[in-house]
């Protein structure tokens, strides 16, 4: 007998407290973040995020510089540089988690 096997690897996992601007487009600041356009992330907060950012929702990075980036609501929007506008007010401490996971299928042959 044989079995197929799905294998995953965490290629990158990073978390940090971040700051956000209320702007068009909104900017997230994280010193020396090392993130790239198209990388997924989620936010949590001890207070309230600005309108345009939602806790525990997947967003995608749009690279800006070593210490800040914009963000998008989909991978297609990140590729097209369609940035999220943030409005309203915010409070608390915002934490971001970025992770890249790769999957591979190892087919079993009899």
C-alpha atoms as an extended CHARMM CRD file, in Angstrom:
* protein
*
       110  EXT
         1         1  UNK       CA              0.0000000000        0.0000000000        0.0000000000  PROA      1               0.0000000000
         2         2  UNK       CA              0.9140000000        3.5880000000       -0.3570000000  PROA      2               0.0000000000
         3         3  UNK       CA             -0.2650000000        6.8910000000        1.0450000000  PROA      3               0.0000000000
         4         4  UNK       CA             -0.2950000000       10.4490000000       -0.2180000000  PROA      4               0.0000000000
         5         5  UNK       CA              1.1960000000       12.9460000000        2.1850000000  PROA      5               0.0000000000
         6         6  UNK       CA              0.6140000000       16.6980000000        2.5030000000  PROA      6               0.0000000000
         7         7  UNK       CA              3.6150000000       18.4500000000        3.9860000000  PROA      7               0.0000000000
         8         8  UNK       CA              3.7340000000       22.0360000000        5.1550000000  PROA      8               0.0000000000
         9         9  UNK       CA              6.5320000000       24.3290000000        6.2010000000  PROA      9               0.0000000000
        10        10  UNK       CA              6.3730000000       27.7030000000        7.8990000000  PROA      10              0.0000000000
        11        11  UNK       CA              8.6850000000       29.7970000000        5.7530000000  PROA      11              0.0000000000
        12        12  UNK       CA              8.2850000000       32.9840000000        7.7350000000  PROA      12              0.0000000000
        13        13  UNK       CA              6.4820000000       33.8990000000       10.9290000000  PROA      13              0.0000000000
        14        14  UNK       CA              6.7730000000       37.3490000000       12.4500000000  PROA      14              0.0000000000
        15        15  UNK       CA              4.7870000000       39.3660000000       14.9460000000  PROA      15              0.0000000000
        16        16  UNK       CA              5.1180000000       42.8910000000       16.2820000000  PROA      16              0.0000000000
        17        17  UNK       CA              3.2720000000       45.7940000000       17.8220000000  PROA      17              0.0000000000
        18        18  UNK       CA              2.5510000000       48.2240000000       14.9630000000  PROA      18              0.0000000000
        19        19  UNK       CA              1.1920000000       51.7200000000       14.4860000000  PROA      19              0.0000000000
        20        20  UNK       CA             -1.2900000000       52.8240000000       11.8240000000  PROA      20              0.0000000000
        21        21  UNK       CA             -2.0940000000       56.1530000000       10.2340000000  PROA      21              0.0000000000
        22        22  UNK       CA             -5.5690000000       57.4740000000        9.5190000000  PROA      22              0.0000000000
        23        23  UNK       CA             -4.9770000000       58.3780000000        5.8770000000  PROA      23              0.0000000000
        24        24  UNK       CA             -5.6730000000       57.7030000000        2.2150000000  PROA      24              0.0000000000
        25        25  UNK       CA             -3.9450000000       55.2950000000        1.9510000000  PROA      25              0.0000000000
        26        26  UNK       CA             -3.4290000000       53.9930000000        5.4600000000  PROA      26              0.0000000000
        27        27  UNK       CA              0.1620000000       53.1970000000        6.4280000000  PROA      27              0.0000000000
        28        28  UNK       CA              1.3170000000       50.5540000000        8.9010000000  PROA      28              0.0000000000
        29        29  UNK       CA              4.6750000000       51.1520000000       10.5920000000  PROA      29              0.0000000000
        30        30  UNK       CA              6.8780000000       48.2790000000       11.8070000000  PROA      30              0.0000000000
        31        31  UNK       CA             10.6150000000       48.9690000000       12.1060000000  PROA      31              0.0000000000
        32        32  UNK       CA             12.7150000000       46.6610000000        9.8960000000  PROA      32              0.0000000000
        33        33  UNK       CA              9.6630000000       44.5280000000        9.0350000000  PROA      33              0.0000000000
        34        34  UNK       CA             11.2200000000       42.5180000000        6.1750000000  PROA      34              0.0000000000
        35        35  UNK       CA              7.8010000000       41.9380000000        4.5610000000  PROA      35              0.0000000000
        36        36  UNK       CA              7.0970000000       41.8710000000        0.8390000000  PROA      36              0.0000000000
        37        37  UNK       CA              4.1660000000       42.6780000000       -1.4190000000  PROA      37              0.0000000000
        38        38  UNK       CA              1.6380000000       39.8640000000       -1.3390000000  PROA      38              0.0000000000
        39        39  UNK       CA              2.4820000000       38.5670000000        2.1340000000  PROA      39              0.0000000000
        40        40  UNK       CA             -0.5790000000       37.8190000000        4.2700000000  PROA      40              0.0000000000
        41        41  UNK       CA             -1.1380000000       39.2060000000        7.7510000000  PROA      41              0.0000000000
        42        42  UNK       CA             -3.7620000000       39.6980000000       10.4330000000  PROA      42              0.0000000000
        43        43  UNK       CA             -4.2340000000       42.3210000000       13.1170000000  PROA      43              0.0000000000
        44        44  UNK       CA             -5.4460000000       42.2260000000       16.7020000000  PROA      44              0.0000000000
        45        45  UNK       CA             -5.9290000000       45.1300000000       19.0680000000  PROA      45              0.0000000000
        46        46  UNK       CA             -6.5870000000       45.8890000000       22.7150000000  PROA      46              0.0000000000
        47        47  UNK       CA             -8.8450000000       48.7690000000       21.6310000000  PROA      47              0.0000000000
        48        48  UNK       CA            -10.2660000000       49.7470000000       18.2360000000  PROA      48              0.0000000000
        49        49  UNK       CA             -8.7260000000       49.6550000000       14.7780000000  PROA      49              0.0000000000
        50        50  UNK       CA             -9.4960000000       52.4590000000       12.3270000000  PROA      50              0.0000000000
        51        51  UNK       CA            -12.2620000000       51.9030000000        9.7780000000  PROA      51              0.0000000000
        52        52  UNK       CA            -10.7690000000       49.9690000000        6.8760000000  PROA      52              0.0000000000
        53        53  UNK       CA             -8.8400000000       47.5780000000        9.1420000000  PROA      53              0.0000000000
        54        54  UNK       CA            -10.6220000000       44.7110000000       10.8950000000  PROA      54              0.0000000000
        55        55  UNK       CA             -9.2260000000       42.4600000000       13.5960000000  PROA      55              0.0000000000
        56        56  UNK       CA             -8.6770000000       38.7780000000       12.7240000000  PROA      56              0.0000000000
        57        57  UNK       CA             -9.1790000000       39.4550000000        8.9970000000  PROA      57              0.0000000000
        58        58  UNK       CA             -6.5500000000       38.5620000000        6.3970000000  PROA      58              0.0000000000
        59        59  UNK       CA             -4.9260000000       41.4920000000        4.5940000000  PROA      59              0.0000000000
        60        60  UNK       CA             -1.9910000000       41.6230000000        2.1610000000  PROA      60              0.0000000000
        61        61  UNK       CA              1.1540000000       43.7720000000        2.3400000000  PROA      61              0.0000000000
        62        62  UNK       CA              2.0030000000       46.3620000000       -0.3130000000  PROA      62              0.0000000000
        63        63  UNK       CA              5.7010000000       47.0920000000        0.2610000000  PROA      63              0.0000000000
        64        64  UNK       CA              6.7470000000       50.7020000000        0.7800000000  PROA      64              0.0000000000
        65        65  UNK       CA             10.0620000000       50.8390000000        2.6240000000  PROA      65              0.0000000000
        66        66  UNK       CA             11.9980000000       49.0310000000        5.3550000000  PROA      66              0.0000000000
        67        67  UNK       CA              9.8390000000       50.4560000000        8.1420000000  PROA      67              0.0000000000
        68        68  UNK       CA              6.3560000000       50.9110000000        6.6990000000  PROA      68              0.0000000000
        69        69  UNK       CA              3.9100000000       49.4910000000        4.1900000000  PROA      69              0.0000000000
        70        70  UNK       CA              0.4170000000       49.9100000000        2.8250000000  PROA      70              0.0000000000
        71        71  UNK       CA             -2.1090000000       47.0900000000        2.7750000000  PROA      71              0.0000000000
        72        72  UNK       CA             -4.7850000000       45.5900000000        0.5510000000  PROA      72              0.0000000000
        73        73  UNK       CA             -7.9730000000       43.5460000000        0.9870000000  PROA      73              0.0000000000
        74        74  UNK       CA             -6.9170000000       40.8180000000       -1.4800000000  PROA      74              0.0000000000
        75        75  UNK       CA             -3.8530000000       39.4310000000       -3.1970000000  PROA      75              0.0000000000
        76        76  UNK       CA             -5.1390000000       40.8150000000       -6.5250000000  PROA      76              0.0000000000
        77        77  UNK       CA             -5.4880000000       44.2740000000       -4.9460000000  PROA      77              0.0000000000
        78        78  UNK       CA             -1.9570000000       44.0330000000       -3.5170000000  PROA      78              0.0000000000
        79        79  UNK       CA             -0.6020000000       43.1540000000       -6.9710000000  PROA      79              0.0000000000
        80        80  UNK       CA             -2.5190000000       46.1090000000       -8.4620000000  PROA      80              0.0000000000
        81        81  UNK       CA             -1.3770000000       48.3980000000       -5.5920000000  PROA      81              0.0000000000
        82        82  UNK       CA             -5.0020000000       49.1110000000       -4.5980000000  PROA      82              0.0000000000
        83        83  UNK       CA             -4.4420000000       50.3720000000       -1.0780000000  PROA      83              0.0000000000
        84        84  UNK       CA             -6.8440000000       50.4900000000        1.8680000000  PROA      84              0.0000000000
        85        85  UNK       CA             -7.9270000000       53.9090000000        3.1210000000  PROA      85              0.0000000000
        86        86  UNK       CA             -8.2460000000       54.1740000000        6.8970000000  PROA      86              0.0000000000
        87        87  UNK       CA            -10.7050000000       56.5770000000        8.5200000000  PROA      87              0.0000000000
        88        88  UNK       CA            -12.2700000000       57.3280000000       11.8840000000  PROA      88              0.0000000000
        89        89  UNK       CA            -10.3360000000       56.9020000000       15.0940000000  PROA      89              0.0000000000
        90        90  UNK       CA             -8.3100000000       54.1940000000       16.8070000000  PROA      90              0.0000000000
        91        91  UNK       CA             -7.2510000000       53.2100000000       20.2950000000  PROA      91              0.0000000000
        92        92  UNK       CA             -5.2660000000       50.5850000000       22.1280000000  PROA      92              0.0000000000
        93        93  UNK       CA             -2.2490000000       48.5860000000       21.0920000000  PROA      93              0.0000000000
        94        94  UNK       CA             -2.2870000000       46.9890000000       17.6380000000  PROA      94              0.0000000000
        95        95  UNK       CA             -0.4150000000       43.7280000000       17.0420000000  PROA      95              0.0000000000
        96        96  UNK       CA              0.2690000000       42.2130000000       13.6290000000  PROA      96              0.0000000000
        97        97  UNK       CA              1.1050000000       38.6190000000       12.7320000000  PROA      97              0.0000000000
        98        98  UNK       CA              2.5450000000       37.7960000000        9.2930000000  PROA      98              0.0000000000
        99        99  UNK       CA              3.1020000000       34.2150000000        8.2300000000  PROA      99              0.0000000000
       100       100  UNK       CA              3.9980000000       32.4190000000        5.0300000000  PROA      100             0.0000000000
       101       101  UNK       CA              3.2650000000       28.7040000000        4.8490000000  PROA      101             0.0000000000
       102       102  UNK       CA              4.1340000000       26.4780000000        1.9020000000  PROA      102             0.0000000000
       103       103  UNK       CA              2.3520000000       23.2180000000        1.1060000000  PROA      103             0.0000000000
       104       104  UNK       CA              3.5800000000       20.2350000000       -0.8900000000  PROA      104             0.0000000000
       105       105  UNK       CA              1.8870000000       17.0280000000       -1.9300000000  PROA      105             0.0000000000
       106       106  UNK       CA              4.0170000000       13.8950000000       -1.8390000000  PROA      106             0.0000000000
       107       107  UNK       CA              2.1290000000       11.2790000000       -3.8300000000  PROA      107             0.0000000000
       108       108  UNK       CA              2.5400000000        7.7130000000       -2.7510000000  PROA      108             0.0000000000
       109       109  UNK       CA              3.0590000000        5.1810000000       -5.5230000000  PROA      109             0.0000000000
       110       110  UNK       CA              2.4200000000        1.4900000000       -5.1860000000  PROA      110             0.0000000000
